[in-house]
């Protein structure tokens, strides 16, 4: 598919960016093709903790890896809203595939929002679209956990060349990626919070595995630990400092896409619970099984989750190009709390689905098993720990007033 494809509707000028509205039908078809591949290998991906190769072959074939990239750079110019829809659909099929897709798109969003105007990053974006490169993320470092706004490793500068050695605790699909987007301290004498972001192609880094990935869930993300060594042109560093990129793009896009993945996992569990309750009721002459109330509770939690994600997607798209609004305490608190709430609701929904199915949901075999969904959903409160987010937000929450009306 190329940009001349008849299924794409030509362009809507949108705040000066080159946007091409993808026909909804075309996006749905492309997403379905990838989701079908994801569903087919989901169990094996989980069992063997292996990378979902067939899914990403399909994503490349459908050109979805470059969907966010503006048309002028060879992509579809899709919105974060559209990417989130894909995350949700993939989440229903295979949580690991969906999370890989979400993490990749978050890195692409940084390139799109903060790379335009930099020849190196524009060229990198063109390559992502043309070659359907898969980008991994390295933010977690050493024992620092989810404290992303603090880096230990510093960029070493030598004329127009730079180098960086990073103890990357976790890099999902690091071994399978074609490029890495990573944070680092600006220079040896910079403070831990004075960070830059780098987009690095495979020809400029090496990875040496330091830790495996034998986990409860999200096994197909293959999030092993590595020593990451980077050497290449200084142009790999984004012109803007990381604090801005973090607030404007990295956090909002990550939280919107991750939440959509988790909603997808929860929806898949609800679907199984619905089939179970229907079958049980049919088998009992219409009599509802005792777990039926848990199915209703699962549906209720899922609706809450979807509504919350949708309203935050609207909030983000309303302010996407407004730096001040994105940096405001209100927006930052809202987008961080979305992550906390969506992850808690994902676990709650999936747990209700399991209780609705009873033993049939608890067993690892059979058509009503929700074990994989629950294991995958349990990663969500930890992925940038909710406790850390709540503690960080406490001061900001004290500063904003209690709303005077129901609607702003
Ligand atoms: C599926 C998955 C994929 C991932 N992929 C990547 C990736 O590709 N690249 C990458 O860089 N990282 C990745 N991560 C790591 C992730 O981004 C976080 O850095 C990581 O989950 C945090 O790990 P932690 O729980 O050890 O650390 P911490 O955040 O330090 O938490 C450790 C403990 O300390 C507590 N804690 C921490 N801070 C506070 C506080 N302020 N108040 C109260 N309690 C606190 C927490 O409750 C928790 O119990 C991934 C994680 C998961 C689950």
Tab-separated table of C-alpha atoms and ligand atoms in Angstrom:
chain	number	residue	atom	x	y	z
A	1	UNK	CA	0.000	0.000	0.000
A	2	UNK	CA	1.285	3.459	-0.741
A	3	UNK	CA	-0.096	6.914	-0.187
A	4	UNK	CA	-1.851	6.845	-3.555
A	5	UNK	CA	-4.065	4.042	-2.292
A	6	UNK	CA	-7.700	4.753	-3.107
A	7	UNK	CA	-8.736	3.789	0.403
A	8	UNK	CA	-7.066	6.866	1.795
A	9	UNK	CA	-8.871	10.162	1.698
A	10	UNK	CA	-6.710	13.172	0.837
A	11	UNK	CA	-5.425	15.420	3.207
A	12	UNK	CA	-6.884	17.437	5.998
A	13	UNK	CA	-4.701	20.382	6.922
A	14	UNK	CA	-4.279	20.062	10.641
A	15	UNK	CA	-2.236	22.644	12.486
A	16	UNK	CA	0.279	22.704	9.672
A	17	UNK	CA	1.004	18.989	9.850
A	18	UNK	CA	0.588	16.830	6.826
A	19	UNK	CA	-2.315	14.584	7.705
A	20	UNK	CA	-3.937	12.028	5.519
A	21	UNK	CA	-7.169	10.719	6.882
A	22	UNK	CA	-7.165	7.009	6.472
A	23	UNK	CA	-10.509	5.670	5.431
A	24	UNK	CA	-11.913	3.977	8.545
A	25	UNK	CA	-12.786	0.835	6.604
A	26	UNK	CA	-9.217	0.500	5.385
A	27	UNK	CA	-7.801	0.920	8.870
A	28	UNK	CA	-10.220	-1.666	10.238
A	29	UNK	CA	-9.240	-4.171	7.521
A	30	UNK	CA	-5.532	-3.655	8.104
A	31	UNK	CA	-5.979	-3.957	11.863
A	32	UNK	CA	-8.068	-7.102	11.498
A	33	UNK	CA	-5.381	-8.733	9.362
A	34	UNK	CA	-2.810	-8.095	12.090
A	35	UNK	CA	-5.185	-9.081	14.918
A	36	UNK	CA	-5.958	-12.375	13.157
A	37	UNK	CA	-2.254	-13.187	13.022
A	38	UNK	CA	-1.883	-12.135	16.682
A	39	UNK	CA	-4.784	-14.298	17.883
A	40	UNK	CA	-3.427	-17.311	15.984
A	41	UNK	CA	-0.070	-17.230	17.772
A	42	UNK	CA	-1.091	-15.708	21.125
A	43	UNK	CA	-1.048	-18.955	23.098
A	44	UNK	CA	2.282	-20.114	21.733
A	45	UNK	CA	3.809	-16.649	22.204
A	46	UNK	CA	2.759	-16.794	25.869
A	47	UNK	CA	3.787	-20.411	26.403
A	48	UNK	CA	7.270	-20.001	24.949
A	49	UNK	CA	7.749	-16.342	25.908
A	50	UNK	CA	8.668	-15.708	22.276
A	51	UNK	CA	8.422	-12.661	20.045
A	52	UNK	CA	5.164	-12.605	18.006
A	53	UNK	CA	6.920	-12.733	14.645
A	54	UNK	CA	3.938	-13.553	12.416
A	55	UNK	CA	2.020	-10.648	13.951
A	56	UNK	CA	4.755	-8.147	13.196
A	57	UNK	CA	5.277	-9.587	9.708
A	58	UNK	CA	1.577	-8.821	9.186
A	59	UNK	CA	1.897	-5.350	10.747
A	60	UNK	CA	4.737	-4.589	8.331
A	61	UNK	CA	2.760	-5.927	5.389
A	62	UNK	CA	-0.176	-3.711	6.376
A	63	UNK	CA	2.243	-0.770	6.833
A	64	UNK	CA	0.890	-0.137	10.320
A	65	UNK	CA	4.314	0.429	11.905
A	66	UNK	CA	4.502	3.797	10.128
A	67	UNK	CA	0.843	4.755	10.482
A	68	UNK	CA	1.543	7.794	12.706
A	69	UNK	CA	4.183	9.220	10.396
A	70	UNK	CA	3.040	12.189	8.308
A	71	UNK	CA	2.335	11.574	4.630
A	72	UNK	CA	5.209	13.862	3.631
A	73	UNK	CA	7.552	11.372	5.317
A	74	UNK	CA	5.934	8.275	3.844
A	75	UNK	CA	3.405	7.301	6.531
A	76	UNK	CA	-0.372	7.444	6.779
A	77	UNK	CA	-0.503	10.528	9.023
A	78	UNK	CA	-2.794	8.704	11.434
A	79	UNK	CA	-3.818	10.128	14.795
A	80	UNK	CA	-3.058	8.867	18.303
A	81	UNK	CA	-6.780	8.115	18.517
A	82	UNK	CA	-6.495	5.746	15.555
A	83	UNK	CA	-3.360	4.130	16.951
A	84	UNK	CA	-5.188	3.572	20.254
A	85	UNK	CA	-7.997	1.774	18.389
A	86	UNK	CA	-5.412	-0.571	16.890
A	87	UNK	CA	-3.919	-1.122	20.367
A	88	UNK	CA	-7.362	-2.053	21.727
A	89	UNK	CA	-8.083	-4.485	18.897
A	90	UNK	CA	-4.665	-6.126	19.210
A	91	UNK	CA	-5.079	-6.244	22.991
A	92	UNK	CA	-8.154	-8.415	22.526
A	93	UNK	CA	-6.099	-10.823	20.416
A	94	UNK	CA	-2.658	-10.926	22.088
A	95	UNK	CA	-1.624	-8.611	24.911
A	96	UNK	CA	2.111	-8.891	24.225
A	97	UNK	CA	1.690	-8.008	20.541
A	98	UNK	CA	-0.510	-5.061	21.471
A	99	UNK	CA	1.981	-3.786	24.058
A	100	UNK	CA	4.869	-4.063	21.587
A	101	UNK	CA	2.791	-2.113	19.071
A	102	UNK	CA	1.918	0.515	21.712
A	103	UNK	CA	5.546	0.969	22.799
A	104	UNK	CA	6.726	1.245	19.196
A	105	UNK	CA	4.076	3.863	18.361
A	106	UNK	CA	5.031	5.916	21.432
A	107	UNK	CA	8.598	6.130	20.130
A	108	UNK	CA	7.336	7.022	16.647
A	109	UNK	CA	5.165	9.759	18.175
A	110	UNK	CA	8.319	11.316	19.695
A	111	UNK	CA	9.928	11.346	16.252
A	112	UNK	CA	6.822	12.865	14.660
A	113	UNK	CA	6.304	15.571	17.286
A	114	UNK	CA	9.900	16.453	18.078
A	115	UNK	CA	11.958	15.285	15.094
A	116	UNK	CA	10.570	17.509	12.361
A	117	UNK	CA	13.119	20.153	11.426
A	118	UNK	CA	16.074	17.906	12.305
A	119	UNK	CA	17.509	16.340	9.118
A	120	UNK	CA	18.647	13.211	10.982
A	121	UNK	CA	15.276	12.564	12.627
A	122	UNK	CA	13.339	13.322	9.461
A	123	UNK	CA	15.456	10.772	7.623
A	124	UNK	CA	14.931	8.285	10.472
A	125	UNK	CA	11.179	8.802	10.217
A	126	UNK	CA	11.294	8.197	6.462
A	127	UNK	CA	13.150	4.956	7.110
A	128	UNK	CA	10.620	3.799	9.724
A	129	UNK	CA	7.809	4.306	7.199
A	130	UNK	CA	9.608	2.914	4.132
A	131	UNK	CA	11.331	-0.041	5.806
A	132	UNK	CA	8.675	-0.552	8.522
A	133	UNK	CA	11.332	-0.438	11.226
A	134	UNK	CA	10.323	-1.578	14.715
A	135	UNK	CA	11.536	0.765	17.478
A	136	UNK	CA	12.206	-0.344	21.049
A	137	UNK	CA	12.400	1.801	24.161
A	138	UNK	CA	15.093	2.077	26.809
A	139	UNK	CA	14.096	4.194	29.793
A	140	UNK	CA	14.536	1.880	32.805
A	141	UNK	CA	18.122	1.834	34.010
A	142	UNK	CA	20.034	-0.034	36.746
A	143	UNK	CA	18.153	-0.085	40.043
A	144	UNK	CA	16.287	3.110	39.223
A	145	UNK	CA	12.966	1.360	38.467
A	146	UNK	CA	10.310	3.541	36.879
A	147	UNK	CA	12.013	6.821	37.814
A	148	UNK	CA	12.299	7.877	34.184
A	149	UNK	CA	13.045	11.538	34.894
A	150	UNK	CA	16.434	10.642	36.307
A	151	UNK	CA	19.285	9.080	34.318
A	152	UNK	CA	22.639	7.680	35.392
A	153	UNK	CA	24.417	7.020	32.074
A	154	UNK	CA	25.664	10.162	30.323
A	155	UNK	CA	26.302	10.907	26.670
A	156	UNK	CA	30.046	11.264	25.983
A	157	UNK	CA	30.799	13.834	23.272
A	158	UNK	CA	33.800	13.789	20.951
A	159	UNK	CA	33.525	16.400	18.174
A	160	UNK	CA	30.480	15.401	16.099
A	161	UNK	CA	30.469	11.860	17.525
A	162	UNK	CA	28.827	10.626	20.692
A	163	UNK	CA	28.887	7.425	22.698
A	164	UNK	CA	26.738	6.050	25.509
A	165	UNK	CA	26.871	2.897	27.641
A	166	UNK	CA	23.667	2.101	29.469
A	167	UNK	CA	22.704	-0.600	31.958
A	168	UNK	CA	19.263	-1.150	30.452
A	169	UNK	CA	17.325	-3.246	32.969
A	170	UNK	CA	14.494	-4.004	30.536
A	171	UNK	CA	14.221	-3.450	26.798
A	172	UNK	CA	11.104	-5.091	25.426
A	173	UNK	CA	11.784	-6.876	22.092
A	174	UNK	CA	15.303	-5.388	22.273
A	175	UNK	CA	16.756	-8.322	20.350
A	176	UNK	CA	14.126	-8.071	17.603
A	177	UNK	CA	13.993	-4.284	17.165
A	178	UNK	CA	15.503	-2.345	14.266
A	179	UNK	CA	16.169	0.755	16.345
A	180	UNK	CA	16.113	2.042	19.918
A	181	UNK	CA	14.882	5.298	21.387
A	182	UNK	CA	16.604	5.958	24.696
A	183	UNK	CA	17.057	8.622	27.332
A	184	UNK	CA	20.401	9.634	28.873
A	185	UNK	CA	22.040	12.340	30.898
A	186	UNK	CA	22.999	15.212	28.549
A	187	UNK	CA	26.727	15.058	29.422
A	188	UNK	CA	29.070	13.831	32.113
A	189	UNK	CA	28.725	17.015	34.165
A	190	UNK	CA	24.917	17.251	33.813
A	191	UNK	CA	22.415	16.635	36.614
A	192	UNK	CA	20.487	13.345	36.612
A	193	UNK	CA	17.327	15.157	35.480
A	194	UNK	CA	19.070	17.043	32.637
A	195	UNK	CA	18.215	14.454	30.022
A	196	UNK	CA	18.214	14.069	26.278
A	197	UNK	CA	16.431	11.605	24.006
A	198	UNK	CA	18.233	9.710	21.263
A	199	UNK	CA	16.872	7.815	18.251
A	200	UNK	CA	19.400	5.207	17.225
A	201	UNK	CA	19.398	2.854	14.244
A	202	UNK	CA	20.701	-0.691	14.583
A	203	UNK	CA	23.955	0.181	12.832
A	204	UNK	CA	24.880	2.441	15.763
A	205	UNK	CA	24.352	0.200	18.793
A	206	UNK	CA	25.149	-3.185	20.254
A	207	UNK	CA	23.240	-5.124	22.903
A	208	UNK	CA	24.686	-7.628	25.308
A	209	UNK	CA	22.095	-9.593	27.257
A	210	UNK	CA	22.364	-9.253	31.030
A	211	UNK	CA	19.021	-10.684	32.162
A	212	UNK	CA	16.277	-12.933	30.792
A	213	UNK	CA	12.488	-12.506	30.773
A	214	UNK	CA	10.818	-15.379	32.615
A	215	UNK	CA	7.701	-13.641	33.893
A	216	UNK	CA	4.119	-14.175	34.947
A	217	UNK	CA	2.614	-12.318	31.995
A	218	UNK	CA	3.384	-10.145	28.973
A	219	UNK	CA	5.778	-12.939	28.119
A	220	UNK	CA	5.860	-12.243	24.398
A	221	UNK	CA	7.239	-8.738	24.929
A	222	UNK	CA	10.619	-10.465	25.516
A	223	UNK	CA	11.677	-7.638	27.833
A	224	UNK	CA	15.172	-8.851	28.657
A	225	UNK	CA	17.932	-6.743	30.234
A	226	UNK	CA	20.886	-5.570	28.160
A	227	UNK	CA	24.042	-3.575	28.240
A	228	UNK	CA	23.310	-1.032	25.533
A	229	UNK	CA	26.359	0.527	23.814
A	230	UNK	CA	25.780	3.378	21.390
A	231	UNK	CA	28.307	5.077	19.097
A	232	UNK	CA	27.419	7.409	16.262
A	233	UNK	CA	26.665	10.944	15.114
A	234	UNK	CA	25.661	13.566	17.694
A	235	UNK	CA	22.688	14.286	15.419
A	236	UNK	CA	20.975	11.213	16.961
A	237	UNK	CA	20.111	13.434	19.943
A	238	UNK	CA	16.748	15.169	19.601
A	239	UNK	CA	17.128	18.962	19.484
A	240	UNK	CA	14.568	19.468	22.258
A	241	UNK	CA	15.405	18.524	25.838
A	242	UNK	CA	13.770	15.382	27.218
A	243	UNK	CA	11.700	17.129	29.906
A	244	UNK	CA	9.538	18.692	27.169
A	245	UNK	CA	9.305	15.523	25.107
A	246	UNK	CA	8.381	13.590	28.245
A	247	UNK	CA	5.517	15.902	29.187
A	248	UNK	CA	4.169	16.622	25.716
A	249	UNK	CA	4.476	13.272	24.005
A	250	UNK	CA	6.160	10.363	25.755
A	251	UNK	CA	3.859	10.242	28.784
A	252	UNK	CA	0.530	11.115	27.118
A	253	UNK	CA	0.968	8.812	24.133
A	254	UNK	CA	2.333	5.955	26.255
A	255	UNK	CA	-0.509	6.194	28.748
A	256	UNK	CA	-3.214	6.443	26.067
A	257	UNK	CA	-1.820	3.532	24.066
A	258	UNK	CA	-1.033	1.320	27.076
A	259	UNK	CA	-4.489	1.940	28.533
A	260	UNK	CA	-6.030	0.938	25.212
A	261	UNK	CA	-4.015	-2.291	25.245
A	262	UNK	CA	-5.212	-3.064	28.786
A	263	UNK	CA	-8.813	-2.299	27.812
A	264	UNK	CA	-8.366	-4.795	24.981
A	265	UNK	CA	-7.167	-7.484	27.406
A	266	UNK	CA	-10.112	-6.751	29.708
A	267	UNK	CA	-12.565	-6.870	26.792
A	268	UNK	CA	-11.247	-10.263	25.719
A	269	UNK	CA	-11.765	-11.595	29.251
A	270	UNK	CA	-15.311	-10.149	29.360
A	271	UNK	CA	-16.077	-11.808	26.037
A	272	UNK	CA	-15.066	-15.196	27.433
A	273	UNK	CA	-17.136	-14.613	30.561
A	274	UNK	CA	-20.148	-13.701	28.413
A	275	UNK	CA	-19.825	-16.916	26.397
A	276	UNK	CA	-19.475	-18.903	29.603
A	277	UNK	CA	-22.544	-17.365	31.250
A	278	UNK	CA	-24.623	-17.823	28.092
A	279	UNK	CA	-23.618	-21.456	27.805
A	280	UNK	CA	-24.229	-22.120	31.503
A	281	UNK	CA	-27.651	-20.428	31.364
A	282	UNK	CA	-28.620	-22.405	28.258
A	283	UNK	CA	-27.565	-25.624	29.967
A	284	UNK	CA	-29.692	-24.790	33.037
A	285	UNK	CA	-32.897	-23.980	31.172
A	286	UNK	CA	-32.344	-20.224	31.391
A	287	UNK	CA	-31.287	-20.225	35.039
A	288	UNK	CA	-28.352	-17.830	35.562
A	289	UNK	CA	-25.239	-19.402	37.139
A	290	UNK	CA	-24.117	-17.994	40.512
A	291	UNK	CA	-21.196	-16.134	38.920
A	292	UNK	CA	-23.470	-14.035	36.657
A	293	UNK	CA	-23.202	-10.986	38.923
A	294	UNK	CA	-19.435	-11.005	38.387
A	295	UNK	CA	-20.006	-10.895	34.637
A	296	UNK	CA	-22.177	-7.789	35.078
A	297	UNK	CA	-19.503	-6.244	37.297
A	298	UNK	CA	-16.858	-7.030	34.656
A	299	UNK	CA	-18.943	-5.306	31.983
A	300	UNK	CA	-19.457	-2.322	34.249
A	301	UNK	CA	-15.725	-1.949	34.918
A	302	UNK	CA	-14.961	-2.281	31.206
A	303	UNK	CA	-17.464	0.479	30.303
A	304	UNK	CA	-15.888	2.750	32.915
A	305	UNK	CA	-12.464	2.042	31.467
A	306	UNK	CA	-13.513	2.680	27.861
A	307	UNK	CA	-15.261	5.935	28.785
A	308	UNK	CA	-12.201	7.121	30.669
A	309	UNK	CA	-9.815	6.326	27.810
A	310	UNK	CA	-12.129	7.942	25.250
A	311	UNK	CA	-12.426	11.160	27.267
A	312	UNK	CA	-8.640	11.348	27.704
A	313	UNK	CA	-8.119	10.739	23.989
A	314	UNK	CA	-10.434	13.698	23.347
A	315	UNK	CA	-8.562	15.771	25.906
A	316	UNK	CA	-5.236	14.954	24.282
A	317	UNK	CA	-6.399	15.616	20.728
A	318	UNK	CA	-7.899	18.951	21.825
A	319	UNK	CA	-4.508	20.110	23.149
A	320	UNK	CA	-2.102	18.064	21.049
A	321	UNK	CA	-0.345	21.120	19.606
A	322	UNK	CA	-0.734	23.399	22.602
A	323	UNK	CA	2.518	23.167	24.572
A	324	UNK	CA	1.228	25.193	27.500
A	325	UNK	CA	-1.911	23.133	27.913
A	326	UNK	CA	0.065	19.894	27.722
A	327	UNK	CA	2.506	21.152	30.356
A	328	UNK	CA	-0.281	22.290	32.718
A	329	UNK	CA	-0.675	20.599	36.097
A	330	UNK	CA	-4.240	19.652	35.246
A	331	UNK	CA	-3.322	17.856	32.032
A	332	UNK	CA	-0.272	16.136	33.510
A	333	UNK	CA	-2.245	14.928	36.528
A	334	UNK	CA	-5.100	13.717	34.329
A	335	UNK	CA	-2.873	11.776	31.935
A	336	UNK	CA	-0.910	10.188	34.775
A	337	UNK	CA	-4.046	9.256	36.673
A	338	UNK	CA	-5.486	7.729	33.507
A	339	UNK	CA	-2.632	5.206	33.627
A	340	UNK	CA	-3.293	4.436	37.283
A	341	UNK	CA	-7.047	4.061	36.868
A	342	UNK	CA	-6.980	2.149	33.578
A	343	UNK	CA	-4.492	-0.358	34.961
A	344	UNK	CA	-6.472	-0.913	38.166
A	345	UNK	CA	-9.674	-1.319	36.129
A	346	UNK	CA	-7.977	-3.784	33.769
A	347	UNK	CA	-7.124	-6.039	36.711
A	348	UNK	CA	-10.562	-5.550	38.274
A	349	UNK	CA	-12.402	-6.360	35.038
A	350	UNK	CA	-10.326	-9.420	34.288
A	351	UNK	CA	-10.645	-10.682	37.848
A	352	UNK	CA	-14.445	-10.336	37.681
A	353	UNK	CA	-14.413	-12.211	34.373
A	354	UNK	CA	-12.465	-15.026	35.989
A	355	UNK	CA	-14.838	-15.224	38.934
A	356	UNK	CA	-17.786	-15.257	36.527
A	357	UNK	CA	-16.301	-18.295	34.784
A	358	UNK	CA	-15.259	-20.016	38.031
A	359	UNK	CA	-13.067	-23.048	37.575
A	360	UNK	CA	-13.524	-22.910	33.798
A	361	UNK	CA	-11.839	-19.520	33.842
A	362	UNK	CA	-9.168	-20.572	36.317
A	363	UNK	CA	-7.997	-23.625	34.404
A	364	UNK	CA	-5.362	-23.072	31.769
A	365	UNK	CA	-7.117	-25.217	29.221
A	366	UNK	CA	-10.599	-25.025	27.766
A	367	UNK	CA	-12.424	-22.333	25.844
A	368	UNK	CA	-13.207	-20.151	28.886
A	369	UNK	CA	-9.737	-19.835	30.380
A	370	UNK	CA	-8.828	-16.286	31.358
A	371	UNK	CA	-5.519	-17.141	33.021
A	372	UNK	CA	-3.398	-15.539	30.299
A	373	UNK	CA	-5.513	-12.384	30.350
A	374	UNK	CA	-5.199	-12.068	34.103
A	375	UNK	CA	-1.431	-12.668	34.045
A	376	UNK	CA	-1.005	-10.080	31.292
A	377	UNK	CA	-3.275	-7.537	33.008
A	378	UNK	CA	-1.326	-7.886	36.266
A	379	UNK	CA	1.673	-6.202	34.615
A	380	UNK	CA	-0.280	-2.972	34.179
A	381	UNK	CA	-0.105	-1.486	37.709
A	382	UNK	CA	3.668	-2.183	37.763
A	383	UNK	CA	4.578	-0.753	34.388
A	384	UNK	CA	5.714	2.548	35.933
A	385	UNK	CA	4.401	1.638	39.329
A	386	UNK	CA	1.044	3.154	40.308
A	387	UNK	CA	2.393	3.843	43.819
A	388	UNK	CA	5.216	5.899	42.325
A	389	UNK	CA	2.787	7.875	40.139
A	390	UNK	CA	0.371	8.532	43.014
A	391	UNK	CA	3.214	9.651	45.287
A	392	UNK	CA	4.615	11.975	42.583
A	393	UNK	CA	1.229	13.544	41.935
A	394	UNK	CA	0.335	14.190	45.570
A	395	UNK	CA	1.657	17.772	45.670
A	396	UNK	CA	0.088	18.754	42.341
A	397	UNK	CA	-3.244	17.311	43.479
A	398	UNK	CA	-3.173	19.493	46.575
A	399	UNK	CA	-2.671	22.591	44.438
A	400	UNK	CA	-5.664	22.143	42.122
A	401	UNK	CA	-9.076	23.026	43.475
A	402	UNK	CA	-12.155	20.837	43.738
A	403	UNK	CA	-14.360	21.349	40.624
A	404	UNK	CA	-17.266	23.750	41.178
A	405	UNK	CA	-19.421	22.190	38.462
A	406	UNK	CA	-19.990	18.770	36.946
A	407	UNK	CA	-18.625	19.847	33.552
A	408	UNK	CA	-15.675	22.191	32.971
B	1	LIG	C1	5.619	-5.664	30.353
B	1	LIG	C2	6.647	-4.640	30.665
B	1	LIG	C3	7.412	-4.131	29.637
B	1	LIG	C4	8.381	-3.153	29.901
B	1	LIG	N1	9.135	-2.693	28.850
B	1	LIG	C5	10.088	-1.766	29.075
B	1	LIG	C6	10.891	-1.287	28.004
B	1	LIG	O1	10.735	-1.673	26.843
B	1	LIG	N2	11.851	-0.386	28.282
B	1	LIG	C7	12.063	0.090	29.538
B	1	LIG	O2	12.939	0.921	29.703
B	1	LIG	N3	11.314	-0.342	30.592
B	1	LIG	C8	10.337	-1.271	30.383
B	1	LIG	N4	9.576	-1.732	31.448
B	1	LIG	C9	9.877	-1.246	32.809
B	1	LIG	C10	8.895	-0.201	33.297
B	1	LIG	O3	8.884	0.882	32.414
B	1	LIG	C11	9.227	0.248	34.718
B	1	LIG	O4	10.451	0.871	34.747
B	1	LIG	C12	9.283	-0.884	35.652
B	1	LIG	O5	8.098	-1.630	35.537
B	1	LIG	C13	9.447	-0.395	37.070
B	1	LIG	O6	10.038	-1.456	37.761
B	1	LIG	P1	10.044	-1.673	39.332
B	1	LIG	O7	8.696	-2.049	39.769
B	1	LIG	O8	11.153	-2.585	39.619
B	1	LIG	O9	10.506	-0.282	39.885
B	1	LIG	P2	9.921	0.829	40.797
B	1	LIG	O10	9.119	1.767	40.020
B	1	LIG	O11	11.111	1.428	41.441
B	1	LIG	O12	9.045	0.122	41.875
B	1	LIG	C14	9.603	-0.769	42.829
B	1	LIG	C15	8.778	-0.763	44.089
B	1	LIG	O13	8.923	0.478	44.747
B	1	LIG	C16	7.678	1.065	45.014
B	1	LIG	N5	7.811	2.515	44.776
B	1	LIG	C17	8.616	3.126	43.876
B	1	LIG	N6	8.504	4.459	43.988
B	1	LIG	C18	7.622	4.704	44.973
B	1	LIG	C19	7.110	5.870	45.555
B	1	LIG	N7	7.504	7.068	45.136
B	1	LIG	N8	6.197	5.728	46.537
B	1	LIG	C20	5.817	4.525	46.972
B	1	LIG	N9	6.282	3.390	46.460
B	1	LIG	C21	7.162	3.454	45.479
B	1	LIG	C22	6.700	0.404	44.062
B	1	LIG	O14	5.410	0.306	44.636
B	1	LIG	C23	7.294	-0.977	43.873
B	1	LIG	O15	6.812	-1.823	44.853
B	1	LIG	C24	8.597	-2.693	31.218
B	1	LIG	C25	7.806	-3.194	32.259
B	1	LIG	C26	6.847	-4.161	32.003
B	1	LIG	C27	6.019	-4.678	33.126
